[in-house]
XYZ file of C-alpha atoms in Angstrom:
627
model
C -81.632 -33.539 58.995
C -78.080 -32.929 60.054
C -75.914 -31.026 57.658
C -72.488 -32.379 56.886
C -70.803 -29.454 58.581
C -72.572 -30.284 61.796
C -75.272 -27.658 61.489
C -78.649 -28.996 62.613
C -81.382 -28.153 60.123
C -84.880 -27.854 61.539
C -86.713 -28.717 58.330
C -90.202 -27.464 57.638
C -92.772 -30.138 58.537
C -93.953 -32.932 56.264
C -97.559 -34.102 56.568
C -98.381 -37.674 57.590
C -100.004 -39.978 54.998
C -103.340 -39.708 56.812
C -103.175 -35.906 56.852
C -102.167 -35.835 53.171
C -105.196 -37.943 52.226
C -107.415 -35.712 54.329
C -106.005 -32.626 52.592
C -106.806 -34.146 49.181
C -110.381 -34.777 50.286
C -110.656 -31.202 51.504
C -109.415 -29.905 48.168
C -111.843 -32.094 46.185
C -114.899 -31.559 48.375
C -115.972 -28.279 46.729
C -115.758 -30.004 43.317
C -118.214 -32.859 43.920
C -120.287 -32.139 40.806
C -117.228 -31.965 38.567
C -115.814 -35.163 40.071
C -119.121 -37.019 39.658
C -119.523 -35.875 36.045
C -116.026 -36.993 35.127
C -116.554 -40.380 36.767
C -119.849 -41.042 34.971
C -118.492 -40.070 31.545
C -115.382 -42.247 31.981
C -117.538 -45.218 33.048
C -119.628 -44.757 29.905
C -116.521 -44.528 27.685
C -114.970 -47.634 29.245
C -118.192 -49.681 29.039
C -118.624 -48.822 25.368
C -115.022 -49.807 24.656
C -115.549 -53.228 26.263
C -117.990 -54.139 23.480
C -115.024 -54.452 21.107
C -113.816 -57.879 22.288
C -117.200 -59.685 21.985
C -117.624 -58.252 18.487
C -114.192 -59.552 17.512
C -115.147 -62.903 19.002
C -118.331 -62.797 16.928
C -116.247 -62.254 13.778
C -114.074 -65.257 14.719
C -117.190 -67.428 15.113
C -118.536 -66.248 11.745
C -115.298 -67.249 10.048
C -114.856 -70.590 11.832
C -118.469 -71.560 11.146
C -118.126 -70.704 7.435
C -121.008 -68.222 7.329
C -121.553 -65.802 4.394
C -119.467 -62.666 4.176
C -122.586 -60.542 4.709
C -122.647 -61.759 8.299
C -119.540 -59.657 8.966
C -121.177 -56.380 7.977
C -122.930 -55.415 11.201
C -120.045 -56.415 13.532
C -117.631 -54.283 11.470
C -120.018 -51.301 11.432
C -120.561 -51.706 15.158
C -116.789 -51.656 15.747
C -116.541 -48.373 13.825
C -119.368 -46.858 15.874
C -117.782 -48.027 19.123
C -114.486 -46.411 18.158
C -116.169 -43.049 17.537
C -118.289 -43.075 20.690
C -115.455 -44.293 22.903
C -113.004 -41.730 21.531
C -115.370 -38.793 22.048
C -116.543 -39.850 25.511
C -112.995 -40.660 26.663
C -111.766 -37.224 25.594
C -114.679 -35.579 27.396
C -114.150 -37.597 30.574
C -110.407 -36.990 30.625
C -111.016 -33.278 30.178
C -113.362 -33.236 33.179
C -110.893 -35.167 35.344
C -108.039 -32.902 34.257
C -110.105 -29.841 35.122
C -110.810 -31.341 38.532
C -107.116 -31.930 39.158
C -106.044 -28.485 37.946
C -108.658 -26.780 40.133
C -107.485 -28.664 43.212
C -103.834 -27.993 42.338
C -104.480 -24.272 41.915
C -106.080 -24.134 45.357
C -103.173 -26.060 46.882
C -100.720 -23.616 45.312
C -102.657 -20.676 46.730
C -102.648 -22.176 50.214
C -98.956 -23.043 49.975
C -97.897 -19.583 48.816
C -100.116 -17.919 51.422
C -98.586 -19.950 54.244
C -95.019 -19.788 52.890
C -95.181 -15.991 52.724
C -96.397 -15.831 56.318
C -93.541 -17.950 57.678
C -91.121 -15.906 59.780
C -87.637 -15.628 58.339
C -86.040 -17.367 61.294
C -88.264 -20.415 60.683
C -87.207 -20.520 57.032
C -83.544 -20.046 57.919
C -83.631 -22.801 60.538
C -84.833 -25.117 57.798
C -82.521 -23.608 55.216
C -83.912 -21.658 52.278
C -83.070 -24.659 50.083
C -85.809 -26.653 51.831
C -88.507 -24.124 50.924
C -86.955 -23.650 47.473
C -87.102 -27.401 46.769
C -90.754 -27.525 47.830
C -91.809 -24.578 45.720
C -89.970 -25.907 42.637
C -89.460 -29.690 42.500
C -92.364 -30.716 44.741
C -94.871 -28.425 43.067
C -93.650 -29.620 39.647
C -93.987 -33.287 40.596
C -97.503 -32.800 41.933
C -98.464 -30.758 38.850
C -97.141 -33.468 36.510
C -99.085 -36.111 38.407
C -102.294 -34.074 38.258
C -101.946 -33.424 34.528
C -100.967 -36.902 33.414
C -101.045 -39.519 36.162
C -104.419 -38.643 37.717
C -106.521 -38.853 34.500
C -104.722 -41.991 33.318
C -105.019 -43.617 36.720
C -108.755 -42.902 36.834
C -109.298 -44.369 33.362
C -107.076 -47.380 34.049
C -108.853 -48.188 37.299
C -112.245 -48.172 35.601
C -110.910 -50.305 32.728
C -109.576 -52.934 35.118
C -112.801 -53.224 37.132
C -115.138 -53.318 34.144
C -112.930 -55.704 32.149
C -112.862 -58.205 35.000
C -116.635 -57.922 35.136
C -116.834 -58.596 31.400
C -114.664 -61.719 31.811
C -117.077 -62.992 34.458
C -119.996 -62.449 32.070
C -118.298 -64.558 29.398
C -117.645 -67.382 31.871
C -116.744 -67.236 35.549
C -113.830 -69.604 34.914
C -112.150 -67.021 32.689
C -112.262 -64.596 35.612
C -110.629 -67.127 37.920
C -107.888 -67.733 35.349
C -107.260 -64.007 34.989
C -106.953 -63.645 38.757
C -103.874 -65.913 38.711
C -101.839 -62.791 37.927
C -103.274 -60.760 40.800
C -101.169 -62.194 43.676
C -97.955 -61.480 41.778
C -99.123 -57.992 40.833
C -100.317 -57.213 44.363
C -97.072 -58.455 45.882
C -95.096 -56.422 43.339
C -97.101 -53.269 44.089
C -96.730 -53.731 47.845
C -93.010 -54.377 47.523
C -92.614 -51.294 45.370
C -94.577 -48.991 47.664
C -92.689 -50.244 50.714
C -89.382 -49.332 49.104
C -90.442 -46.303 47.053
C -92.070 -44.174 49.773
C -89.001 -43.843 52.015
C -86.709 -43.644 48.985
C -88.539 -40.675 47.452
C -88.855 -39.001 50.854
C -85.079 -39.265 51.332
C -84.545 -38.016 47.794
C -86.573 -34.869 48.547
C -84.592 -34.170 51.709
C -81.244 -34.770 50.026
C -82.255 -32.592 47.058
C -83.237 -29.816 49.459
C -79.853 -30.128 51.188
C -78.124 -29.995 47.806
C -79.981 -26.808 46.850
C -79.246 -25.293 50.257
C -75.526 -25.975 49.855
C -75.548 -24.399 46.393
C -77.320 -21.340 47.802
C -74.814 -21.138 50.661
C -71.828 -21.417 48.343
C -73.034 -19.090 45.592
C -74.744 -16.572 47.870
C -71.713 -16.336 50.127
C -69.149 -16.470 47.314
C -67.311 -13.342 48.483
C -66.915 -14.650 52.014
C -65.937 -18.092 50.707
C -63.172 -16.542 48.604
C -62.117 -14.177 51.384
C -61.402 -17.031 53.775
C -60.050 -19.418 51.172
C -62.911 -21.885 51.657
C -63.329 -22.797 47.986
C -62.019 -26.336 48.404
C -64.189 -27.006 51.463
C -67.353 -25.719 49.784
C -66.506 -27.655 46.621
C -66.228 -30.791 48.758
C -69.608 -30.121 50.362
C -71.324 -29.462 47.032
C -69.762 -32.603 45.566
C -70.771 -34.749 48.548
C -74.373 -33.567 48.532
C -74.631 -33.853 44.754
C -73.257 -37.390 44.917
C -75.808 -38.280 47.594
C -78.610 -36.957 45.359
C -77.307 -38.909 42.338
C -76.970 -42.120 44.371
C -80.585 -41.901 45.503
C -81.744 -41.161 41.951
C -79.931 -44.254 40.651
C -81.446 -46.328 43.459
C -84.832 -45.169 42.208
C -83.985 -46.210 38.637
C -82.919 -49.689 39.766
C -86.089 -50.020 41.826
C -88.286 -49.168 38.820
C -86.470 -51.643 36.548
C -87.034 -54.471 39.028
C -90.650 -53.379 39.321
C -91.203 -53.667 35.547
C -89.567 -57.087 35.404
C -91.908 -58.526 38.035
C -94.945 -57.074 36.263
C -94.031 -58.904 33.064
C -93.926 -62.215 34.956
C -97.469 -61.595 36.222
C -98.737 -60.779 32.729
C -97.440 -63.978 31.151
C -98.716 -66.145 34.005
C -102.218 -64.693 33.664
C -102.311 -64.917 29.874
C -101.162 -68.536 29.949
C -103.914 -69.371 32.471
C -106.632 -67.728 30.341
C -105.462 -69.466 27.153
C -105.362 -72.833 28.902
C -108.842 -72.274 30.320
C -110.137 -71.310 26.873
C -108.643 -74.442 25.324
C -110.274 -76.682 27.926
C -113.677 -74.994 27.667
C -113.700 -75.099 23.852
C -112.664 -78.778 23.904
C -115.547 -79.563 26.246
C -117.974 -77.516 24.115
C -118.707 -75.135 27.002
C -117.854 -72.038 24.943
C -117.216 -71.205 21.301
C -113.857 -70.325 19.784
C -115.057 -66.744 19.472
C -115.892 -66.540 23.191
C -112.476 -67.942 24.109
C -110.921 -65.408 21.735
C -112.863 -62.580 23.388
C -111.664 -63.757 26.816
C -108.042 -63.789 25.663
C -108.466 -60.318 24.147
C -110.061 -59.061 27.345
C -107.125 -60.257 29.409
C -104.634 -58.903 26.900
C -106.436 -55.556 27.039
C -105.755 -55.545 30.797
C -102.007 -55.343 30.156
C -102.136 -51.635 29.411
C -104.418 -50.411 32.239
C -102.874 -52.717 34.861
C -99.340 -51.746 33.889
C -100.370 -48.115 33.658
C -101.914 -48.211 37.127
C -98.947 -49.971 38.675
C -96.337 -47.982 36.781
C -98.128 -44.803 37.822
C -97.331 -45.857 41.360
C -93.889 -44.477 40.562
C -95.327 -41.070 39.743
C -97.912 -41.392 42.494
C -95.333 -42.132 45.178
C -93.101 -39.323 43.970
C -96.059 -36.934 43.829
C -97.351 -38.115 47.202
C -93.993 -37.418 48.804
C -94.035 -33.931 47.277
C -97.672 -33.399 48.242
C -96.934 -34.334 51.845
C -94.186 -31.700 51.947
C -96.531 -29.061 50.500
C -99.341 -29.936 52.904
C -96.805 -29.836 55.736
C -96.131 -26.168 54.979
C -99.850 -25.418 54.509
C -100.501 -26.924 57.949
C -97.860 -24.883 59.762
C -99.680 -23.518 62.778
C -100.610 -19.868 62.783
C -98.409 -19.209 65.793
C -95.395 -20.018 63.611
C -96.475 -17.376 61.124
C -97.108 -13.704 61.488
C -98.875 -12.463 64.572
C -102.219 -11.683 62.970
C -103.632 -10.378 66.186
C -101.037 -7.655 66.721
C -102.622 -4.756 68.547
C -102.389 -1.312 66.994
C -99.771 0.974 68.473
C -100.494 4.594 69.247
C -97.410 6.609 68.327
C -93.815 5.420 67.925
C -93.116 2.402 70.179
C -90.117 1.879 72.395
C -87.780 -1.097 72.113
C -86.339 -3.006 75.062
C -83.815 -5.851 74.800
C -83.022 -7.638 78.067
C -80.249 -10.223 78.390
C -80.456 -11.127 74.712
C -78.094 -13.780 73.375
C -78.346 -15.466 70.006
C -76.543 -18.107 67.968
C -77.172 -19.443 64.478
C -75.050 -22.489 65.200
C -75.155 -24.078 68.682
C -72.052 -23.185 70.654
C -71.156 -20.227 68.407
C -73.011 -17.224 69.868
C -73.037 -14.031 67.828
C -74.756 -11.898 70.486
C -73.878 -11.980 74.180
C -76.226 -10.737 76.920
C -77.382 -7.566 75.150
C -79.274 -4.962 77.197
C -80.549 -2.039 75.160
C -83.445 0.407 75.354
C -84.590 2.574 72.461
C -87.013 5.224 73.679
C -90.191 6.016 71.683
C -89.315 8.328 68.802
C -85.557 7.951 69.360
C -83.122 7.242 66.548
C -80.307 4.875 67.504
C -77.382 4.037 65.230
C -75.528 0.717 65.479
C -71.882 0.852 64.453
C -69.020 -1.598 64.549
C -66.782 -3.608 62.302
C -68.062 -6.479 60.167
C -69.140 -9.418 62.309
C -69.903 -7.276 65.358
C -73.505 -8.487 65.484
C -75.290 -5.381 64.193
C -77.422 -7.098 61.566
C -78.388 -9.920 63.912
C -79.531 -7.451 66.551
C -81.495 -5.509 63.922
C -83.237 -8.676 62.718
C -84.205 -9.604 66.271
C -85.841 -6.197 66.692
C -87.552 -6.533 63.302
C -88.978 -9.905 64.354
C -87.168 -11.856 61.630
C -85.357 -13.930 64.247
C -86.308 -14.942 67.750
C -83.700 -14.539 70.430
C -82.174 -17.753 71.712
C -82.333 -16.331 75.234
C -83.465 -13.111 76.811
C -86.384 -11.012 75.633
C -87.083 -8.484 72.894
C -90.062 -6.167 73.350
C -91.409 -3.661 70.842
C -94.114 -1.485 72.322
C -94.340 -3.942 75.226
C -94.936 -7.007 73.020
C -92.857 -9.447 70.997
C -91.716 -8.070 67.628
C -94.103 -8.627 64.741
C -92.456 -9.639 61.442
C -95.636 -8.927 59.458
C -94.595 -5.356 58.667
C -97.497 -3.638 60.452
C -95.419 -2.591 63.453
C -91.846 -2.789 62.176
C -90.590 -1.690 58.775
C -87.295 -3.237 57.662
C -85.203 -1.993 54.756
C -81.908 -3.705 53.923
C -79.285 -3.209 51.246
C -80.806 -6.116 49.308
C -83.874 -4.710 47.545
C -86.096 -6.640 45.169
C -87.995 -4.836 42.432
C -91.073 -6.899 41.607
C -92.050 -7.460 37.989
C -94.931 -5.187 37.025
C -95.732 -1.509 36.814
C -93.889 0.873 39.095
C -97.078 2.019 40.799
C -98.175 -1.554 41.523
C -94.726 -2.318 42.927
C -95.202 0.520 45.410
C -98.775 -0.482 46.228
C -97.500 -3.764 47.591
C -96.839 -1.804 50.770
C -100.388 -0.383 50.841
C -102.738 -1.990 48.301
C -105.376 0.704 48.765
C -103.049 3.654 48.108
C -104.276 6.052 45.432
C -101.995 7.650 42.849
C -101.699 10.898 44.806
C -100.440 9.009 47.885
C -97.945 7.074 45.773
C -96.651 10.275 44.211
C -96.361 11.879 47.639
C -94.236 8.946 48.874
C -92.014 9.139 45.788
C -91.588 12.877 46.216
C -90.661 12.441 49.883
C -87.707 10.204 48.956
C -86.667 12.335 45.970
C -87.786 9.777 43.358
C -90.830 11.423 41.772
C -88.862 13.399 39.197
C -87.099 10.431 37.632
C -90.194 8.210 38.002
C -92.240 10.629 35.898
C -89.495 10.658 33.251
C -89.776 6.895 32.710
C -91.189 5.853 29.287
C -94.705 5.359 30.658
C -94.397 7.246 33.910
C -95.664 5.345 36.952
C -97.176 2.706 34.659
C -93.732 1.716 33.330
C -93.066 -1.987 33.795
C -90.044 -2.541 36.042
C -88.368 -5.596 37.481
C -87.454 -8.729 35.548
C -88.174 -8.256 31.850
C -89.012 -4.586 32.331
C -87.212 -1.267 32.694
C -84.037 -1.800 34.702
C -83.540 0.443 37.731
C -80.183 1.355 39.206
C -79.358 0.284 42.749
C -79.890 3.833 44.004
C -83.365 4.041 42.468
C -84.354 0.583 43.715
C -83.416 1.694 47.238
C -85.502 4.828 46.820
C -88.469 2.620 45.896
C -87.888 0.578 49.059
C -87.940 3.750 51.144
C -91.091 4.945 49.342
C -92.732 1.586 50.160
C -91.730 2.181 53.763
C -93.508 5.535 53.787
C -96.643 3.987 52.297
C -96.636 1.160 54.845
C -96.150 3.799 57.577
C -94.808 1.527 60.365
C -94.166 3.265 63.712
C -90.782 1.513 64.084
C -88.180 1.410 61.304
C -85.061 -0.746 61.077
C -82.557 0.250 58.395
C -79.879 -2.387 57.879
C -77.237 -0.672 55.743
C -80.115 0.373 53.499
C -77.969 2.875 51.595
C -74.726 0.908 51.617
C -74.783 -0.014 47.925
C -75.126 3.580 46.721
C -72.255 4.986 44.707
C -70.706 8.326 45.457
C -73.297 10.147 43.333
C -76.275 8.474 44.982
C -75.119 8.309 48.601
C -76.253 11.808 49.520
C -79.632 11.353 47.769
C -80.300 8.094 49.595
C -79.181 9.487 52.941
C -81.586 12.389 52.500
C -84.362 9.987 51.498
C -83.710 7.832 54.550
C -83.731 10.945 56.739
C -87.226 11.836 55.501
C -88.467 8.272 55.917
C -87.366 8.170 59.574
C -89.018 11.368 60.711
C -91.564 10.863 63.457
C -90.670 7.202 63.986
C -88.617 5.131 66.350
C -85.572 4.037 64.360
C -82.726 1.568 64.633
C -80.110 2.229 61.961
C -77.230 -0.112 61.122
C -74.876 2.611 59.910
C -72.343 1.866 57.201
C -71.208 5.508 57.103
C -70.452 7.242 60.360
C -72.110 10.376 59.040
C -75.383 8.531 59.621
C -74.340 7.788 63.186
C -73.482 11.433 63.821
C -77.042 12.401 62.856
C -78.606 9.895 65.287
C -79.873 10.695 68.771
C -77.654 7.974 70.205
C -74.839 5.763 68.934
C -74.378 2.158 70.087
C -70.967 0.643 69.356
C -70.793 -3.145 69.040
C -67.852 -5.512 68.965
C -67.858 -9.328 68.905
C -71.561 -9.497 69.749
C -71.421 -7.113 72.703
C -72.247 -3.459 73.289
C -68.973 -1.767 74.200
C -69.984 1.906 74.053
C -73.067 4.041 73.738
C -73.897 7.704 73.918
C -74.347 10.731 71.688
C -71.910 11.404 68.882
C -70.292 14.222 70.885
C -70.066 12.189 74.080
C -68.366 9.277 72.366
C -65.867 11.515 70.585
C -65.009 13.136 73.904
C -64.564 9.699 75.520
C -61.701 8.893 73.101
C -62.749 5.263 72.924
C -63.617 2.806 70.169
C -66.077 5.110 68.410
C -63.616 8.009 68.378
C -61.030 5.769 66.707
C -63.569 4.655 64.105
C -64.576 8.256 63.464
C -60.983 9.367 62.901
C -60.361 6.458 60.514
C -63.570 7.184 58.617
C -63.021 10.920 58.439
C -59.475 10.430 57.217
C -60.581 7.940 54.549
C -62.926 10.448 52.926
C -60.264 12.911 51.897
C -60.948 16.030 49.830
C -64.099 15.477 47.803
C -64.455 11.915 49.124
C -67.811 10.270 49.187
C -67.513 8.792 52.627
C -68.530 5.402 51.245
C -65.903 3.307 53.122
C -67.407 1.477 56.044
C -66.413 2.157 59.576
C -63.087 0.752 60.619
C -61.896 0.087 57.069
C -59.301 1.950 55.064
C -60.192 3.113 51.551
C -57.950 0.501 50.009
C -59.501 -2.300 51.990
C -63.108 -1.216 51.673
C -64.349 -3.429 48.846
C -61.716 -6.144 48.824
C -62.826 -9.334 50.592
C -59.257 -10.596 50.607
C -58.394 -7.885 53.105
C -60.744 -9.288 55.754
C -58.658 -10.366 58.753
C -58.547 -14.016 59.782
C -61.521 -15.064 61.927
C -61.230 -15.267 65.671
C -62.211 -18.498 67.472
C -65.568 -16.939 68.415
C -66.271 -16.128 64.778
C -65.012 -18.993 62.680
C -65.595 -19.137 58.908
C -68.524 -21.437 59.521
C -70.255 -18.848 61.683
C -73.067 -17.059 59.853
C -72.207 -13.822 61.592
C -69.060 -13.394 59.511
C -71.186 -11.838 56.780
C -73.732 -10.456 59.254
C -76.432 -12.833 58.076
C -76.909 -16.595 58.135
C -76.644 -18.455 54.844
């Protein structure tokens, strides 16, 4: 898919029809007994229900032949018994089929989530987070709706159609031939619908994903959009993609209406043929009026299952398109996910970047021929103004992106984004819903309470954690106890200690702290980095001064590097940044302003200077991360 702004989206794969069918078989294979039980019970329920029409025909014959009223007793009682047996067996069969579908759906969800969580961030970002978001919301919902309603109804309708046609043949083979008059029209209608619906729903999914991606881009980057005065442009993009989604939806509505109209034509053709056949057979004395009545009722009873089966093609095609997109993610090859075979590293690893260049958008590089070595156990701080390329370089080292050219080696191998080798903490921290202790155990599921408390104490969070209403068992996250930004960052650093990676990347991990929490978070980060190789994107130059080496970046290039003292003595770019930062703090200042920014300009997006040609508003590096 090509985005309207010219950005090429490398969407996550969609499974072929053959692979989708194979995946369904794989999901159902472990449930053979359940599937067989449901099928048998539904066959029984349908067969019992088919006794209704002959009994009604029998009643017609009794009346037309002028027999006593007593002759109606047993057919009426039989109809009542049939209703009870059919209702109970149908409910039982539908329950078994529904259980089968829900079991398969649950397994599909597990596989999807497992694979989605293992996808590297750069793979997700190449597709656009809207693509994955659309799959995990709309596609899963469509498949779930189909499993809960369409699948049981389709199974029952299919059995009803087959057994009813068999019943017509038992009455008289000529009734079956008459009923089949409708089949060519129905088959042609179904084929026509499928031919148009499959590509339509596939396009709808892609366009909906693009619409969600644009909304995420616009809302997530709202500050940058306002800073560069891009509101009108983003409004145009949102409108265009929303209009495209609406147009496809309306095309689907028109397609369904035409589909229904053609089905009605088939119904009336078939019914007319059966009635004419019945008239001719009764006239010739081949069948009774009651038998002809039963035949007409049989065909009329086909209206509902046939229409249900064909109408469910709408849901089936929509669900199939969604299922193919889910299976496509499940089938993503392991090499696109985390490197499960990462070898253990003895001691802090070194990091070597050789000739690294990277671009989010072709022709708009954000890193240019970077050569950098971080020695084992060394702490290196990256500094520079916004858009310098610091975050991109940090993500390459963390394994979240793969360099467009050049090589990145951590401990002699490619970076591993699984978290075993590299620990990444950014300023965006998510607190998961659940107890505080379980939130922390996400980093090390086997950690005991003493180890969790030790990690909290190391980052200065144990005291306030114990003061929570239920201590470490307090529910936090959405719907639970709300944590301040400072405390959420402390939890992230405690998770880091529990995970115990030998290499740590901090990307402005303490940037959101207020003046009261900045010192606490800096001290917590200091403890978390001890004994590890560290790459720190510094938002306060005090962090850079504490590093073993400072690397100054500008416009995607390294322009200076050395110790804090060496760079001050050189009177270059870093020295100028240091003077500006030191002066901005003032008496009692917190030192929160970022390097190169005056206190007045620190938190005002409108003060961002106009972009240079190398960093246009469309470039993801403007905000140090791709949208």
